[in-house]
Every structure is written in structure tokens, then in C-alpha cells.
Short mmCIF file of C-alpha atoms in Angstrom, two decimals:
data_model
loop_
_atom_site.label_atom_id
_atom_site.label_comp_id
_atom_site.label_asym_id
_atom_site.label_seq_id
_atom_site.Cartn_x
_atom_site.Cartn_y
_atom_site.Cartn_z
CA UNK C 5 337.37 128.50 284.26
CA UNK C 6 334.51 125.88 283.74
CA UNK C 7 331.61 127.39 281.36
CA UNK C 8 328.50 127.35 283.43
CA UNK C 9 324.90 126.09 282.89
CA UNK C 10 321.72 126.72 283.97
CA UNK C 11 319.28 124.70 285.09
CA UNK C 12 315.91 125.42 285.45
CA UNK C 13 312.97 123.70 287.31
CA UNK C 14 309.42 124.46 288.63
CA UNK C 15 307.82 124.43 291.76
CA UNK C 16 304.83 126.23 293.65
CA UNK C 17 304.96 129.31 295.06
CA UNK C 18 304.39 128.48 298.57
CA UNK C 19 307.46 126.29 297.92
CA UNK C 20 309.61 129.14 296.38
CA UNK C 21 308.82 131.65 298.99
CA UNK C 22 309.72 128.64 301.72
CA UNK C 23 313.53 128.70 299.96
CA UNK C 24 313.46 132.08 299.54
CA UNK C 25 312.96 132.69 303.52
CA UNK C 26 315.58 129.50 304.32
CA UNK C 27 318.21 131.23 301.76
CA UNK C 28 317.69 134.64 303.73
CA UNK C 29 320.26 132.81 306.47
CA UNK C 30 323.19 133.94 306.68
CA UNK C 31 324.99 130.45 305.93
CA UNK C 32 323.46 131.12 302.34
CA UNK C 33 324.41 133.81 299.99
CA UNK C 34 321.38 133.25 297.91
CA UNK C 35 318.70 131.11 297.09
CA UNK C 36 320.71 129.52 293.89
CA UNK C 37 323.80 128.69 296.81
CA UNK C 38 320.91 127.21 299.16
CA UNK C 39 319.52 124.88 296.27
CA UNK C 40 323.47 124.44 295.25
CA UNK C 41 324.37 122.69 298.38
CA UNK C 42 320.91 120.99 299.28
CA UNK C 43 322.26 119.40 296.20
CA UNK C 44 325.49 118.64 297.13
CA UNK C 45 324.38 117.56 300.47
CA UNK C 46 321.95 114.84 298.85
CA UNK C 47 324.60 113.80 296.72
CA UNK C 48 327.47 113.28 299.64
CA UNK C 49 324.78 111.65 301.82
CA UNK C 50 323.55 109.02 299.26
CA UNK C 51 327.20 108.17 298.50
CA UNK C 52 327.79 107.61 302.38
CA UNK C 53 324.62 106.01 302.61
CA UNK C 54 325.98 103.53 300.00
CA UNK C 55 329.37 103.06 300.87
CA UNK C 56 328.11 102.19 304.41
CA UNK C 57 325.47 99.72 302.67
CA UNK C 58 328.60 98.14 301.11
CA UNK C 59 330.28 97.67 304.59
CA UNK C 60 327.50 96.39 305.70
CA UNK C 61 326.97 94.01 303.16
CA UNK C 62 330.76 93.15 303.25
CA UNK C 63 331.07 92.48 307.23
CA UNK C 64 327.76 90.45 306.08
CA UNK C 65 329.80 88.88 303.65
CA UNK C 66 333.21 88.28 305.57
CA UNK C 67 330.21 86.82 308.37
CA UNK C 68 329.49 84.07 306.32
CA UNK C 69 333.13 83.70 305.05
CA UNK C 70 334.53 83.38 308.40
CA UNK C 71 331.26 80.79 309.10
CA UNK C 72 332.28 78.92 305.94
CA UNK C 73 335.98 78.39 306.90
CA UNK C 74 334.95 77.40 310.39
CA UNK C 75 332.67 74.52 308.70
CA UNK C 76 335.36 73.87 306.70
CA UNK C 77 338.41 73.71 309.36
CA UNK C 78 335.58 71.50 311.70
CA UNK C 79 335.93 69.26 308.32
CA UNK C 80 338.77 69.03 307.97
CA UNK C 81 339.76 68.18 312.19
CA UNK C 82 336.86 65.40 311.56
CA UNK C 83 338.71 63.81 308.31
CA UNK C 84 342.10 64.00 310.16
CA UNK C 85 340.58 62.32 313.09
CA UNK C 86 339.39 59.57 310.76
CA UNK C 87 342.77 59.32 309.22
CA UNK C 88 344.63 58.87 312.32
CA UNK C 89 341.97 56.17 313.54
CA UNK C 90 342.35 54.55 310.73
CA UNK C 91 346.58 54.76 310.99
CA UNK C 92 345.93 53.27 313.92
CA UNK C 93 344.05 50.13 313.40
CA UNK C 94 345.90 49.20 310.45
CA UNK C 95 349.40 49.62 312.43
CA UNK C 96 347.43 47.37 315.19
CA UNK C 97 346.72 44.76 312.53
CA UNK C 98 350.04 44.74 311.44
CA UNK C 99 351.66 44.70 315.04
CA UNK C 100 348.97 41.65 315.54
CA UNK C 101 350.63 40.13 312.40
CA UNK C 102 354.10 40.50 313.69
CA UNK C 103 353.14 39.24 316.95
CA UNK C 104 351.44 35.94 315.58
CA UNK C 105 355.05 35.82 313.71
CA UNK C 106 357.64 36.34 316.49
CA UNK C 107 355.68 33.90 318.70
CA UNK C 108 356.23 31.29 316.04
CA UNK C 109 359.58 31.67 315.42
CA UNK C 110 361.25 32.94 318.95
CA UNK C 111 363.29 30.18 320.79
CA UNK C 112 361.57 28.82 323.77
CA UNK C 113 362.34 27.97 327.06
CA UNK C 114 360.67 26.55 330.45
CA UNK C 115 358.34 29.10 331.78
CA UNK C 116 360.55 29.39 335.26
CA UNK C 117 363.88 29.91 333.29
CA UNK C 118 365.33 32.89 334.87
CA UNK C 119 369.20 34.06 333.02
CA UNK C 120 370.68 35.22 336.76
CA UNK C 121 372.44 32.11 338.13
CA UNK C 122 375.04 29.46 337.16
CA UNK C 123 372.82 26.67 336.82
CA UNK C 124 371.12 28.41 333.52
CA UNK C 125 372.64 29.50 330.26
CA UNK C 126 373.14 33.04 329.04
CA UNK C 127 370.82 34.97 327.21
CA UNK C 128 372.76 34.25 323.99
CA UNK C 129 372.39 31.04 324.23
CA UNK C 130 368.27 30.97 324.69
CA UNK C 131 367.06 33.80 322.74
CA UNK C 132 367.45 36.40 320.01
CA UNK C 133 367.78 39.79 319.66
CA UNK C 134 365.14 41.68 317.63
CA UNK C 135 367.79 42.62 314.98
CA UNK C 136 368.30 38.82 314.18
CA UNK C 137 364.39 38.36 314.22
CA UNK C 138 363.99 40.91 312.23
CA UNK C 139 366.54 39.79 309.70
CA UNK C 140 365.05 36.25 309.52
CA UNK C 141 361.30 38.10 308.46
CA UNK C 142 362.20 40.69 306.56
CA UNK C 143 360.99 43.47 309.14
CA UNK C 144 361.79 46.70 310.58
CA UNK C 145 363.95 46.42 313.71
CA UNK C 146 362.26 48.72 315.61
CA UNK C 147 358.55 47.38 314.98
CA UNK C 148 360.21 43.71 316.03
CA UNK C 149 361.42 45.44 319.22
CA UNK C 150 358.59 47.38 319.73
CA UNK C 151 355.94 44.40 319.42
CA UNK C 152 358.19 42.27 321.74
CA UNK C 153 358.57 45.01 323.78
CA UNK C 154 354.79 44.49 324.41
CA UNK C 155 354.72 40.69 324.47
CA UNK C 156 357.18 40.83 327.32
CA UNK C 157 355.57 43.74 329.32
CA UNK C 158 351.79 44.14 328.73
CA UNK C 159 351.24 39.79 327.93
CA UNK C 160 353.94 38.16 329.32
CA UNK C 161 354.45 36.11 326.94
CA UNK C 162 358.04 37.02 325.92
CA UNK C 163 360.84 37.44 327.98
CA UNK C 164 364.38 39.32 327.54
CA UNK C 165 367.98 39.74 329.02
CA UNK C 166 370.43 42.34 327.82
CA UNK C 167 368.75 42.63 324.51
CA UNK C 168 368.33 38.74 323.77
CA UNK C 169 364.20 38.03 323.56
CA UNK C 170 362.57 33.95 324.08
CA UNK C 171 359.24 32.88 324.44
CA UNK C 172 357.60 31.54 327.82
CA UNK C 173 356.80 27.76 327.05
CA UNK C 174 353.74 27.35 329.66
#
């Protein structure tokens, strides 16, 4: 068993017969148990009181956490916004490249040549396919086909038959 100690203080006697009348309920064995768990009680509600201070100060905390990573994620959907734009314009400068190219170097015909009757030749004969293009530039297939793919449709500049591409001579 623990060794005990005592402890002594001083107070009035107004304020010793005030204990001595709350100790003579029957929660309290004596005035030494009253003063023993007005003690305890101060102790256990300070801790609480702390601990809840903590929380506090911790949803505080997450608070401005969760504000910080919202500034940050805003941040960082701007920048990626600014990277795509600027994917964007430099693929449209080099599509406007590659067009300036393939109108150079695609075959030509008369703007009313039409590959459906007898009277013209085939496609073959009058144009290229974007592989071949492609080849003679040193390009990507695909981009060739794509950018003609727009010459022909959006500017009308280009024309194709089963895959073979030639340029509209106005």
C-alpha cells in the first residue's frame, strides 16, 4: 500500500465551518473525502477543459489545412489550365506549319476536277496519300492526315478520294 501524506492548509473559519456543513452530506464521508474529490474534480475538469481546447484548436487547425489545400488544388486547376492552353497553341502553330507545307508540295489539279467519271483520272494518278506526304517531310502520318483532314473539310482547299489527297488550283 502507498505511504500517505498530509497536507495541510489554512483558511477562515467561516470557510471551515462552510466545508464542514457541505461534508455533513451523505455523498461525503468526511470533510478530508469532500476536499479529496473537490480536488480530483478540479483536476479531471481542467484536463477536459484542455483536451477540448486542443480539439478546438485542432478542428481550427485542420480549418485552415483544408483552406490551404483548397488554395492550393484552385492552383494547381489554374496552372493546368495554362498548360493545356499553351499545348494548344503551340500544336496550332505547328498544324499552321504543316499546313503552309502540304499546300506547297500536294499535286494540283483544276478546281472542278471531280475522280467519279471516265473522262478524269484516278485518284492515284492526281494526288497522294498522307503516308507518302508524310514520308517526303519527315512527319507524323497522322498529323499529315489530320491537317489535310482540315484543309479538305473546314477550308476547302484540299480535296481526297479513297485516301489519295490534291490541292484545289483556283
Amino acid at each position: 500500500m502507498a505511504e500517505k501524506t498530509t497536507v495541510a492548509f489554512r483558511v477562515d473559519e467561516s470557510v471551515k465551518n462552510e466545508w464542514e456543513q457541505a461534508a455533513e452530506n451523505p455523498e461525503y464521508n468526511s470533510l478530508s473525502h469532500l476536499i479529496r474529490l473537490a480536488v480530483q474534480r478540479e483536476i479531471t475538469e481542467t484536463e477536459s477543459a484542455r483536451r477540448t481546447a486542443q480539439a478546438d484548436t485542432n478542428t481550427g487547425d485542420n480549418a485552415e489545412i483544408l483552406e490551404s489545400l483548397s488554395r492550393l488544388e484552385k492552383a494547381t486547376e489554374e496552372i493546368q489550365e495554362e498548360v493545356e492552353a499553351v499545348a494548344r497553341e503551340e500544336e496550332a502553330e505547328r498544324n499552321y506549319g504543316l499546313e503552309q507545307v502540304l499546300l506547297e508540295i500536294l499535286p494540283t489539279t483544276p478546281g472542278d476536277y471531280a475522280p467519279s467519271g471516265s473522262d478524269y483520272p484516278d485518284p492515284p494518278q492526281v494526288g497522294q496519300t498522307p503516308r507518302d506526304l508524310a514520308g517526303r517531310i519527315g512527319a507524323d502520318t497522322s498529323d499529315v492526315e489530320d491537317v489535310l483532314d482540315n484543309l479538305e473539310g473546314k477550308m476547302g482547299q484540299v480535296r481526297e478520294s479513297v485516301g489519295y489527297y490534291w490541292r484545289i488550283e483556283s
